[in-house]
Short mmCIF file of C-alpha atoms and ligand atoms in Angstrom, two decimals:
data_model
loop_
_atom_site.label_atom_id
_atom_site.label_comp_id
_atom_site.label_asym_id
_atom_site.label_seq_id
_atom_site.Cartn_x
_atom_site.Cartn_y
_atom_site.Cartn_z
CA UNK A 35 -3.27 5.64 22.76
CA UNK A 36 -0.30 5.02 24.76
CA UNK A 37 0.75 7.31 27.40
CA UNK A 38 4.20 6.75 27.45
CA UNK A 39 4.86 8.93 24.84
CA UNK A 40 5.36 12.46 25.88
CA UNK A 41 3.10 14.82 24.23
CA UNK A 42 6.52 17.16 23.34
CA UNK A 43 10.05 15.13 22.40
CA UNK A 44 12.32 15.68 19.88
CA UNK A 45 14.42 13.29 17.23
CA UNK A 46 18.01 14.18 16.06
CA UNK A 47 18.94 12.28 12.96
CA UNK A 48 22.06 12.91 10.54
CA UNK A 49 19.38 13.14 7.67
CA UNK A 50 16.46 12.65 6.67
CA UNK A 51 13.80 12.53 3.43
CA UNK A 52 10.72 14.22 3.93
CA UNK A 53 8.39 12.09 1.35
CA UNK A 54 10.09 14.35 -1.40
CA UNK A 55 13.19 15.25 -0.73
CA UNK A 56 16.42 14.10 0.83
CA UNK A 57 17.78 16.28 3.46
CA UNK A 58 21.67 15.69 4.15
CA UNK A 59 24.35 17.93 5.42
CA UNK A 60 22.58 17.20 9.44
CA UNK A 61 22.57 17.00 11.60
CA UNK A 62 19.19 17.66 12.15
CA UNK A 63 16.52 18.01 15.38
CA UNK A 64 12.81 17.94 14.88
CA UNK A 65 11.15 18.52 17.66
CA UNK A 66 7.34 17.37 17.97
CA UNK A 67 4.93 18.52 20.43
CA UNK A 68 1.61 16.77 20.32
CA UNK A 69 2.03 14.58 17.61
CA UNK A 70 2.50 17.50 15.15
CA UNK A 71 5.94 18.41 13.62
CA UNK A 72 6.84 21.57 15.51
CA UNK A 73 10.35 22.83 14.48
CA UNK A 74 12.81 21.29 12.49
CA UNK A 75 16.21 23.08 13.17
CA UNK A 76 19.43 22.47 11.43
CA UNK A 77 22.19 21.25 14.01
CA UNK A 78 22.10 18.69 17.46
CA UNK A 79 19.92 20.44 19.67
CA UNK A 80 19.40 17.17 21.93
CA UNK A 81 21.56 18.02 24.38
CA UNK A 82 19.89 21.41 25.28
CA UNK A 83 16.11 19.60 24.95
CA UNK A 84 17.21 17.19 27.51
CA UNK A 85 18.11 20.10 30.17
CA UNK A 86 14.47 21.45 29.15
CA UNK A 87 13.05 17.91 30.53
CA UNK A 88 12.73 16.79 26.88
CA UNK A 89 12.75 13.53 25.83
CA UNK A 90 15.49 12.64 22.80
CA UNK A 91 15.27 9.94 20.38
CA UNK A 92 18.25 9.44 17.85
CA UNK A 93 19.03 7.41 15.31
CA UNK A 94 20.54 7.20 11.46
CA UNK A 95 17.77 8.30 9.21
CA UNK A 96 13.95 9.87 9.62
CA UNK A 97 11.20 9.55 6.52
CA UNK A 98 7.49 9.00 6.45
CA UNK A 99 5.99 6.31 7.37
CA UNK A 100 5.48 3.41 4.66
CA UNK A 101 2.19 3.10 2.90
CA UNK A 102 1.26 -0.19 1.52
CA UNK A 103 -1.42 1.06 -1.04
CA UNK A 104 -3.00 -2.60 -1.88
CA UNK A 105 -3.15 -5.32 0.54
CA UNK A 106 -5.82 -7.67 1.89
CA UNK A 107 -5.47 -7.91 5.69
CA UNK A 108 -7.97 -10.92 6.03
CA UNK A 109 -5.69 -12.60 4.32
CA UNK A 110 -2.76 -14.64 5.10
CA UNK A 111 0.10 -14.70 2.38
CA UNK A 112 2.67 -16.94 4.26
CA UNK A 113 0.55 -20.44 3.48
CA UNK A 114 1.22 -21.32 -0.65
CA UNK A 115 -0.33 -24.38 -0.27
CA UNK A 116 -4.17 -23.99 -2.24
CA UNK A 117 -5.54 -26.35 0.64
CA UNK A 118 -4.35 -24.46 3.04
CA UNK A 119 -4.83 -20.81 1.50
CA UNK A 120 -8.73 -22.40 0.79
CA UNK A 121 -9.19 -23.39 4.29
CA UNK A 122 -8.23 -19.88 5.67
CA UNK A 123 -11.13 -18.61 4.12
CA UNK A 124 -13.51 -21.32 5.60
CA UNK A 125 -12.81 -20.04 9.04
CA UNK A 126 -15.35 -17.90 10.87
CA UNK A 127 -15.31 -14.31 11.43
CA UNK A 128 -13.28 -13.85 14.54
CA UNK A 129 -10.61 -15.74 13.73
CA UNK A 130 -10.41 -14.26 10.15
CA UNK A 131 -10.68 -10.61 12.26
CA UNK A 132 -7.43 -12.12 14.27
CA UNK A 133 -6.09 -12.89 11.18
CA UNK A 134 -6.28 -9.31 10.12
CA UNK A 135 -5.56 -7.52 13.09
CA UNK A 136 -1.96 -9.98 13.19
CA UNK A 137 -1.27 -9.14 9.20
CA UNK A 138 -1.97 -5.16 9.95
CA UNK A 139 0.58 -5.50 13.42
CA UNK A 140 3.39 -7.27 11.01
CA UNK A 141 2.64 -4.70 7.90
CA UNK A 142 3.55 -2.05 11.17
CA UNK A 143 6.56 -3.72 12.31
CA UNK A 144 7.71 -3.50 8.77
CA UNK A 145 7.35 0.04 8.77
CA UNK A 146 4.12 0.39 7.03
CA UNK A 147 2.00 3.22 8.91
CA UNK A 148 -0.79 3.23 6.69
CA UNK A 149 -2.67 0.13 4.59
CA UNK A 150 -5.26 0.78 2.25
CA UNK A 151 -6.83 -2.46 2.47
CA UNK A 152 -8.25 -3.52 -1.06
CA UNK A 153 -11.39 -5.03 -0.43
CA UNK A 154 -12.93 -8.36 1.89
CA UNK A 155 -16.41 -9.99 1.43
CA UNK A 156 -17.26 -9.48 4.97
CA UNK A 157 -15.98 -5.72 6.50
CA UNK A 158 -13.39 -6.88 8.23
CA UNK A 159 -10.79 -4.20 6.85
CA UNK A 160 -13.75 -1.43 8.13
CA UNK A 161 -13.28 -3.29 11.20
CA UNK A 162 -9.86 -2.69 11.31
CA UNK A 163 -9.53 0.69 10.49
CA UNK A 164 -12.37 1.64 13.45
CA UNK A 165 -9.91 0.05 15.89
CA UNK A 166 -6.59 1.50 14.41
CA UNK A 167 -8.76 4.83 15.38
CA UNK A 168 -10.22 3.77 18.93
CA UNK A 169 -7.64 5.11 20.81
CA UNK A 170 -7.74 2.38 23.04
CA UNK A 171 -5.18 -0.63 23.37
CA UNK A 172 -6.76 -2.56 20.72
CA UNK A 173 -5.32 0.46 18.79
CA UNK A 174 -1.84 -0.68 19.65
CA UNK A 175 0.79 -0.98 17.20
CA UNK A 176 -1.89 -1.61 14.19
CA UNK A 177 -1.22 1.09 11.86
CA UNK A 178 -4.20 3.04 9.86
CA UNK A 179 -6.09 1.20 7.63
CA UNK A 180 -7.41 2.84 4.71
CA UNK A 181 -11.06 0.72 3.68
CA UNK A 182 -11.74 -0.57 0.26
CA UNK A 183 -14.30 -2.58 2.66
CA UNK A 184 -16.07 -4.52 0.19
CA UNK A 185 -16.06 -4.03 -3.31
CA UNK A 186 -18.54 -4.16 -6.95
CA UNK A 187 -18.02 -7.38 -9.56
CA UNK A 188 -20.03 -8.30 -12.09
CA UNK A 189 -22.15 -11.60 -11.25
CA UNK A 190 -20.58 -15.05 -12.10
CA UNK A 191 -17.31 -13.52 -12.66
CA UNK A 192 -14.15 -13.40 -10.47
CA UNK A 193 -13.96 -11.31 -7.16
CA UNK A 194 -16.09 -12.95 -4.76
CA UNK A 195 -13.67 -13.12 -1.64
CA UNK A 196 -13.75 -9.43 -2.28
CA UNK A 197 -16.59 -8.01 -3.92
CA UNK A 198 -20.62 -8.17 -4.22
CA UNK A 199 -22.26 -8.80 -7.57
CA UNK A 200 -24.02 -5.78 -9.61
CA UNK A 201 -25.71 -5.98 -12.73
CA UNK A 202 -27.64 -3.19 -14.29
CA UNK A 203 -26.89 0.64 -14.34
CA UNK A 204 -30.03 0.77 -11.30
CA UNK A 205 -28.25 -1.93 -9.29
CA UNK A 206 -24.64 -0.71 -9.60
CA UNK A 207 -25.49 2.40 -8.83
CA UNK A 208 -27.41 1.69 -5.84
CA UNK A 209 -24.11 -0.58 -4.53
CA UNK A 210 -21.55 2.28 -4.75
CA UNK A 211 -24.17 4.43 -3.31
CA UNK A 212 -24.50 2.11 -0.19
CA UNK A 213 -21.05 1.02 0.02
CA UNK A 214 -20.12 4.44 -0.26
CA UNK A 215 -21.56 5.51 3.25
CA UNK A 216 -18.79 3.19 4.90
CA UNK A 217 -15.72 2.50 2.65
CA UNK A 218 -13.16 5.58 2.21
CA UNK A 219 -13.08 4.20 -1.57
CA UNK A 220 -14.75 2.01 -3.91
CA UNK A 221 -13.05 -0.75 -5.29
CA UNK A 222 -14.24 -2.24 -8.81
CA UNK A 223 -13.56 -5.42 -10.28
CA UNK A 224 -12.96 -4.36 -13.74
CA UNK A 225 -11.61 -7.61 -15.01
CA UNK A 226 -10.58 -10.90 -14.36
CA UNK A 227 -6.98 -12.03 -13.09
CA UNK A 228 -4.30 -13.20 -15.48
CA UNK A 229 -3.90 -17.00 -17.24
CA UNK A 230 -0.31 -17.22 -16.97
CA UNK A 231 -0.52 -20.31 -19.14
CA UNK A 232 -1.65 -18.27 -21.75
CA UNK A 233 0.31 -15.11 -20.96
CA UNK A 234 -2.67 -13.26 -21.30
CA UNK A 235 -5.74 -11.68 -19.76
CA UNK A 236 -8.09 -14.09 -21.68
CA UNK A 237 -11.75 -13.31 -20.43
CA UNK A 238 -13.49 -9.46 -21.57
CA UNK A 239 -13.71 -6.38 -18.64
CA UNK A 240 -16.53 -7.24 -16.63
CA UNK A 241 -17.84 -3.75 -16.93
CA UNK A 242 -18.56 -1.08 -20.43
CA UNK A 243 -16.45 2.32 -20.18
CA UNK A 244 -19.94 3.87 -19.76
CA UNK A 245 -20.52 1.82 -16.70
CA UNK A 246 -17.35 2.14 -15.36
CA UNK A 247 -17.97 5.90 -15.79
CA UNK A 248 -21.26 5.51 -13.97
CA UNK A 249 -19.34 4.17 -10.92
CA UNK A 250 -17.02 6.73 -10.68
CA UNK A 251 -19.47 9.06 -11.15
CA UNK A 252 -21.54 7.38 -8.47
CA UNK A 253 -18.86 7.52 -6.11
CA UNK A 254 -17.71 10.92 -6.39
CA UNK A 255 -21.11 12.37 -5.97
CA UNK A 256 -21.16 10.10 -2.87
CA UNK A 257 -18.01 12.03 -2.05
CA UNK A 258 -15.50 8.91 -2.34
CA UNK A 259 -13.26 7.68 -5.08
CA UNK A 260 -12.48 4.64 -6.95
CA UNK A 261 -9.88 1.92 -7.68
CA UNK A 262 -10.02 -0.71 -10.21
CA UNK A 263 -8.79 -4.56 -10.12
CA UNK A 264 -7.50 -4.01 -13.41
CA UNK A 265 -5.20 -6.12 -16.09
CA UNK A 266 -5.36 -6.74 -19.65
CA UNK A 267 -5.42 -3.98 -22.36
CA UNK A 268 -9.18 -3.96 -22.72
CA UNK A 269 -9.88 -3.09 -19.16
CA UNK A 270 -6.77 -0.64 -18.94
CA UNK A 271 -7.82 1.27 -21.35
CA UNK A 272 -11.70 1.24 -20.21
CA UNK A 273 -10.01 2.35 -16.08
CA UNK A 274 -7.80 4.79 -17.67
CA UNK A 275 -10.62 6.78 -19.74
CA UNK A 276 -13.51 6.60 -17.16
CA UNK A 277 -11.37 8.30 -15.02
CA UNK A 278 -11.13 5.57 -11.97
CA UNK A 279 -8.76 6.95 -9.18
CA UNK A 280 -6.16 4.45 -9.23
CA UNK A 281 -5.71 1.38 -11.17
CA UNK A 282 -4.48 -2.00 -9.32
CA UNK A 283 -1.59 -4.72 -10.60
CA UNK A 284 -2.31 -3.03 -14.36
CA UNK A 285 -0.28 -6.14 -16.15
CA UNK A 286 0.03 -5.87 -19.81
CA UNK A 287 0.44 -1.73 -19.56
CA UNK A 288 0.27 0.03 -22.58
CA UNK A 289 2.20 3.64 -23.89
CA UNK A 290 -0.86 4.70 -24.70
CA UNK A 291 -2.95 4.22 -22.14
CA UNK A 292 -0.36 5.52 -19.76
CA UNK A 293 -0.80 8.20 -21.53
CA UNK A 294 -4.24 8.67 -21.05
CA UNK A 295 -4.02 8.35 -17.29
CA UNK A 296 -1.49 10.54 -16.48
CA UNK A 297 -4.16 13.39 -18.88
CA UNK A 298 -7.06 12.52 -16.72
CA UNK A 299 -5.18 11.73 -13.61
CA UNK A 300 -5.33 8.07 -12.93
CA UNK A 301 -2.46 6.87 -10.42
CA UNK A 302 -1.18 3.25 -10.91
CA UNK A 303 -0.40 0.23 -8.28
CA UNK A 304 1.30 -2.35 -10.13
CA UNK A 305 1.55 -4.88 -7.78
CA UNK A 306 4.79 -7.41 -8.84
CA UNK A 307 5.01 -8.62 -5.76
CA UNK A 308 2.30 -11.49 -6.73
CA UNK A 309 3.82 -12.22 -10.22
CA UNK A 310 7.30 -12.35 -8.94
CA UNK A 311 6.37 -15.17 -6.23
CA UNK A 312 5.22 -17.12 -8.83
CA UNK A 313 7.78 -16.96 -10.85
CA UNK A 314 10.52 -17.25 -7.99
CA UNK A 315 8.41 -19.71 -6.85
CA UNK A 316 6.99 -21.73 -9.92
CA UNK A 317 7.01 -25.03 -7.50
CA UNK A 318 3.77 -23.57 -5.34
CA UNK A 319 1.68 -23.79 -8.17
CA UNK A 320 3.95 -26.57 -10.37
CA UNK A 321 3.99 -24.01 -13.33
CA UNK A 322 5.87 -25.59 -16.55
CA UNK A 323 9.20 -23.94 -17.75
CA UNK A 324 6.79 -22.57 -20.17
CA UNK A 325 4.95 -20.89 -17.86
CA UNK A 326 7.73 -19.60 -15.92
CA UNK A 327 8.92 -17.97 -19.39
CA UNK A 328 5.52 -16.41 -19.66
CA UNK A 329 5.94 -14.64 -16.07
CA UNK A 330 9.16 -13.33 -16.19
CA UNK A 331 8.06 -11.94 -19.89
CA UNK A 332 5.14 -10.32 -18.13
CA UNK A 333 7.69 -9.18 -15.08
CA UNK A 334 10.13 -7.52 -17.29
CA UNK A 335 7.18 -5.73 -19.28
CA UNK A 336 5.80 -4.46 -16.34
CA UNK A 337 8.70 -2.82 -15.46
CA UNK A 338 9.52 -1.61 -18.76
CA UNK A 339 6.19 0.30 -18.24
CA UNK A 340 6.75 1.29 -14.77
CA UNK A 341 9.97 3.23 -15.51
CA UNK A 342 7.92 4.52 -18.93
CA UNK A 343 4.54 5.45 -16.29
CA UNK A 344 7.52 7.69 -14.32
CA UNK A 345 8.42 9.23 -17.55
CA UNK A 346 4.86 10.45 -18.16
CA UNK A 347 4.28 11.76 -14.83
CA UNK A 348 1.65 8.70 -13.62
CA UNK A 349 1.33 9.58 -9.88
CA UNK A 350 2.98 6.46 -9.00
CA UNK A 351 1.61 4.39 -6.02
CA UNK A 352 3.14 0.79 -4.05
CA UNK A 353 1.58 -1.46 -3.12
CA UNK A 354 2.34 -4.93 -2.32
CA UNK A 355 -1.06 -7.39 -2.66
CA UNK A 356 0.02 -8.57 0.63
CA UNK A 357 -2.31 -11.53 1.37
CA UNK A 358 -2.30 -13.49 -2.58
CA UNK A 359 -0.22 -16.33 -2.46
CA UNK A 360 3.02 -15.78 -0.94
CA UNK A 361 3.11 -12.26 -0.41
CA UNK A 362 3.32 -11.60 3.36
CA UNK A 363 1.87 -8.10 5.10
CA UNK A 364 4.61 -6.19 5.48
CA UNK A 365 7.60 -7.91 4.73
CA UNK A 366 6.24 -7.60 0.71
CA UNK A 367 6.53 -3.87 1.37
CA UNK A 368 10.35 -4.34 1.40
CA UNK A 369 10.12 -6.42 -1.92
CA UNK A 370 7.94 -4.61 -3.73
CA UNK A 371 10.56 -1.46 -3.10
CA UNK A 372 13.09 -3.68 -4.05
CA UNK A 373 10.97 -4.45 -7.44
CA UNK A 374 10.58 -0.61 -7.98
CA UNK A 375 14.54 -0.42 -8.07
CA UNK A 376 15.61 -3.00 -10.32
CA UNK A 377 12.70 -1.74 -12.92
CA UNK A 378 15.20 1.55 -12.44
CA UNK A 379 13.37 3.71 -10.72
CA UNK A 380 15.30 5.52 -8.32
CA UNK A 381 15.41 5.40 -4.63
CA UNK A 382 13.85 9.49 -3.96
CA UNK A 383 11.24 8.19 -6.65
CA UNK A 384 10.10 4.81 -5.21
CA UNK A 385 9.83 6.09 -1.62
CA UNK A 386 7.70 8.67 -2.82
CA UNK A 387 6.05 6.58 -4.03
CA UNK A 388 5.54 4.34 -0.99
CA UNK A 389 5.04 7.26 0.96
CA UNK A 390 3.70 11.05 0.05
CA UNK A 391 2.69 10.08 -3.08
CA UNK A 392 -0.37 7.80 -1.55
CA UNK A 393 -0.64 10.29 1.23
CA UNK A 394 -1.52 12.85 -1.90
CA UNK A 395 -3.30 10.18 -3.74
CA UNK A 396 -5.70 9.66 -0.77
CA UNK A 397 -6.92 13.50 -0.04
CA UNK A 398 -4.14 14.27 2.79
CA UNK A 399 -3.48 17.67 3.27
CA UNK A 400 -0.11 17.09 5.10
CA UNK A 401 1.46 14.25 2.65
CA UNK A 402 5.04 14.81 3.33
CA UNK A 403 7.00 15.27 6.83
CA UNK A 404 7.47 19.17 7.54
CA UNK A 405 6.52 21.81 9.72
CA UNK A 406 2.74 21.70 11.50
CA UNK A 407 1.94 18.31 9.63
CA UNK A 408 1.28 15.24 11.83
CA UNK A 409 4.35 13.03 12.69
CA UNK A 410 3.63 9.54 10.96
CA UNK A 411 6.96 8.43 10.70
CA UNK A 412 9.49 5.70 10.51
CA UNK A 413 13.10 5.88 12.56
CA UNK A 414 15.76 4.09 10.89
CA UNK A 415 19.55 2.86 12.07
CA UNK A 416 21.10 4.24 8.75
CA UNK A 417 20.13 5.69 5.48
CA UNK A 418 19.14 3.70 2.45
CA UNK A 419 20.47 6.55 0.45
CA UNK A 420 23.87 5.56 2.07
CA UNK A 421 23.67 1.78 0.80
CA UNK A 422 26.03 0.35 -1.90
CA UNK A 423 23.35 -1.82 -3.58
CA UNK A 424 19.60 -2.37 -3.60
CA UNK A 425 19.63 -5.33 -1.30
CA UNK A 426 21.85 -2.83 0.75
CA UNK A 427 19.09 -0.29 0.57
CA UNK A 428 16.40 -2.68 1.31
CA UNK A 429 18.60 -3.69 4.35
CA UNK A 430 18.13 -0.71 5.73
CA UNK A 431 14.76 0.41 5.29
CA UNK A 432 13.80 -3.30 7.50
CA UNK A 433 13.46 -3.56 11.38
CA UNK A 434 12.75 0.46 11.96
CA UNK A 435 13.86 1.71 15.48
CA UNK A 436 10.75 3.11 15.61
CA UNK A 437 7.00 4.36 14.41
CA UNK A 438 4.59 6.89 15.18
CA UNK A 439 1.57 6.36 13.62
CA UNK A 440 -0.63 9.42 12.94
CA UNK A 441 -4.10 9.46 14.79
CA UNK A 442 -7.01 11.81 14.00
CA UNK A 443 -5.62 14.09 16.99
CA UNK A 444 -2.20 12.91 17.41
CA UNK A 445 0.48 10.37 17.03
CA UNK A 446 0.91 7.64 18.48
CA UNK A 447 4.19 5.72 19.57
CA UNK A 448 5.35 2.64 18.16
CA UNK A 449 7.28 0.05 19.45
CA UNK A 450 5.89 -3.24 18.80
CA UNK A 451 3.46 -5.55 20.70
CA UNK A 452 5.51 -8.34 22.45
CA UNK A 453 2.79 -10.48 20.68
CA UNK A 454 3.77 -9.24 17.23
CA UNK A 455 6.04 -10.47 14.57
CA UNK A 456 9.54 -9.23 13.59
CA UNK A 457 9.79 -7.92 9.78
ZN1 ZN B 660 -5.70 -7.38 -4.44
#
C-alpha cells in the first residue's frame, strides 16, 4: 500500500462510463474516501474540495479498470522466435516469477487492473496474486491477479506448460478437489489447439461431456468454478452443455452451441489476439499463403460469431492470451478491444465486456463504478466515445493518467514503477 494516496480525494471528469453506461452532459465529481466510491455529484465541485484540504485529480474521461480475462503472466509474448519462446521456459523459477511480476506491472500500465491468469505448471500466477494482495511494496503497481494456478489435461495430450495430467473419474476428481483449495477457478484442457494448416481442430476433446460434467461438478461443490481451453465443434459443444463457467479462444463457434451457452449460462473469451498475430505475422512461423488464407477464414468467422454470441445474450468476456506468441501483457488488451470493434461490436458493449462484465462473471458484488463500490479505476486524457475511428478510440483508452487498483480493504494508487514499462 502506498501512503501517498489520501484516504479521501475526489476526481472531476467531463464524463465518464461506469462499466455499463456512458455518463455525459458533466461535468462530474466523484469523490472517494477510503478507496470506496463515496458521492458522485453532477457539476465541478473541485474547487470547493480543495478549500476542504481535499486532494483533486482531473482529467478527460473515468471508467473501470480493464480486465484482461485470459493471460499467462509467466509468459513472455514479445520473443516470436520458437528458440527463444522455448528457452524462456527452461529458466528457473525466480526468474520465470520476475518474468511474471514484469508482464502483470506492463498489463497495469496498460490499464488492466485485474488479470485472471489462465493457468502455469508451477503456481507462479498464485504467487502473484498473494503479492498483488500483500499490501506491501512488492504490491506496487501489479494489479490483481485472478488464479487459474494450474490446471487438469488429459495425459499425453497438449497442456503441459499449464496443466497436470488426470485420467479416471477417481483421479480427476481428486485434482479439482486439491487444486480447488488454492486456485479461484479451475481451468480444463478440453481440447487440443488448432492446425492452422488444416484449418481445423483435428485431434478429439480430451475429456467425455460426462467428465467434463464431473469437473464442474467437482469444482462447484469445492465452491470454485471452471473455464475450459476450448476450440473445435466437438469440444464446444461438450463446454457449452456441461455447463463450464467460461469457455476460452472458442474458434470454430457454432449458432447452436451459442445457443446452448447463453441457456445454461456459459460466458465466452475468444481470444483473436493469438490468431491475428499469426496471420499479421505469417513470417514468425513461415506459414504458406495457404495458411494465411486459412487464418483470416478462421478470423472473420470468429467474429461473425462474436457479433452473433452478442445477439444471444452470451455474457461476453476479453481477454487477450497475453503470453502465446506475440501477444504482449497489456498492450494485447488494446488490440484485442480493437478486434471486438471491427467484428462490430460497439464501443459501450466491448468495454463491458473488458470490464463489469468479468467483474460479474467472477462473483463481484460491486462490478460496475457507482456509489459504495470500491474504486478500481482507470483515468483517461479524453474519451474513446469522443474518437472519430477505432484506432482513434484505441488511442485513447492507451497510456491512462492514472489507476487505482482495488485491494481487499481499499484502493490503491497507481502511478507506475520507474522500473516498469510504458503501454
Ligand atoms: Zn491461454
Amino acid at each position: 500500500m502506498n501512503n501517498s494516496t489520501p484516504a479521501e480525494f475526489a476526481l472531476v471528469v467531463p464524463n465518464w462510463f461506469d462499466g455499463e453506461r456512458r455518463h455525459r452532459d458533466g461535468p462530474f465529481t466523484i469523490r472517494v474516501n477510503d478507496g470506496l466510491v463515496a458521492e458522485i455529484a453532477a457539476g465541478d465541485h473541485g474547487a470547493a474540495l480543495e478549500r476542504r484540504g481535499l486532494a483533486v485529480e482531473r482529467g478527460g474521461f473515468l471508467m473501470p479498470g480493464l480486465v484482461d480475462a485470459h493471460a499467462h503472466l509467466f509468459l513472455d509474448g514479445a520473443p516470436t522466435d520458437a528458440k527463444l519462446r522455448a528457452e524462456h521456459l527452461k529458466q528457473p523459477l525466480d526468474k520465470l516469477i520476475d518474468a511474471a511480476r514484469a508482464s502483470a506491472r506492463q498489463a497495469r500500465a496498460c490499464g488492466v487492473t485485474l488479470v485472471r491468469d489462465a493457468g502455469d505448471r508451477h503456481g507462479i500466477n498464485n504467487r502473484i496474486r498473494a503479492e498483488a494482495l500483500s499490501g506491501t511494496s512488492a504490491a506496487g503497481g501489479l494489479p490483481r491477479v485472478r488464479s487459474g494456478g494450474l490446471g487438469v489435461k488429459r495425459a499425453r495430450r497438449y497442456g503441459a506448460f499449464m496443466a497436470t495430467d488426470v485420467s479416471d473419474e477417481e483421479s480427476i476428481a481428486q485434482s479439482v478437489t486439491r487444486l480447488a483449495a488454492d486456485n479461484d477457478e479451475i481451468k480444463v484442457i478440453l481440447t487440443g489447439i488448432i492446425d492452422f494448416d488444416a484449418g481445423a481442430v483435428t485431434d478429439a476433446p480430451q475429456f467425455t461431456l460426462a467428465e467434463a460434467e464431473l469437473i464442474v461438478r467437482t469444482a462447484r461443490a469445492a465452491g470454485r468454478t471452471t473455464f475450459a481451453h476450448c476450440s473445435g465443434e466437438q469440444g464446444l459443444a461438450i463446454a457449452a452443455a456441461a455447463g463450464i463457467g467460461s469457455i476460452e479462444h472458442g474458434f470454430f463457434m457454432n449458432r447452436a452451441t451459442l445457443e446452448t451457452m447463453a441457456a445454461n449460462g456459459v460466458a465466452w473469451t475468444p481470444t483473436f489476439c493469438p490468431v491475428h498475430f499469426q496471420w499479421s505475422h505469417p513470417e514468425a512461423v513461415g506459414w504458406s499463403p495457404q495458411t494465411v488464407g486459412n487464418l483470416r477464414r478462421i478470423l472473420d468467422d470468429h467474429a461473425r460469431h462474436l457479433r452473433l454470441a452478442h445477439e444471444l445474450g452470451v455474457t461476453l468476456l476479453l481477454g487477450t492470451d497475453a503470453g502465446s506468441m506475440g501477444v504482449e501483457h497489456g498492450r494485447a488488451m488494446l488490440e484485442e478491444i480493437e478486434r471486438y470493434l471491427d467484428a462490430g461490436l460497439t464501443l459501450d458493449a466491448t468495454l463491458k465486456a473488458a470490464t463489469s462484465a468479468a467483474r460479474r462473471h467472477f462473483g463481484d458484488a460491486r462490478p460496475t463504478l457507482a456509489v459504495g463500490a470500491p474504486l478500481d479505476a482507470l483515468l483517461l486524457a479524453r474519451s474513446p466515445f469522443d474518437a472519430a475511428s477505432h484506432a482513434a478510440s484505441i488511442a485513447a483508452l492507451r497510456a491512462p493518467l492514472k489507476t487505482w487498483v482495488r485491494e481487499a480493504e481499499r484502493a490503491t494508487p497507481g502511478r507506475l514503477p520507474p522500473d516498469s514499462d510504458n503501454c
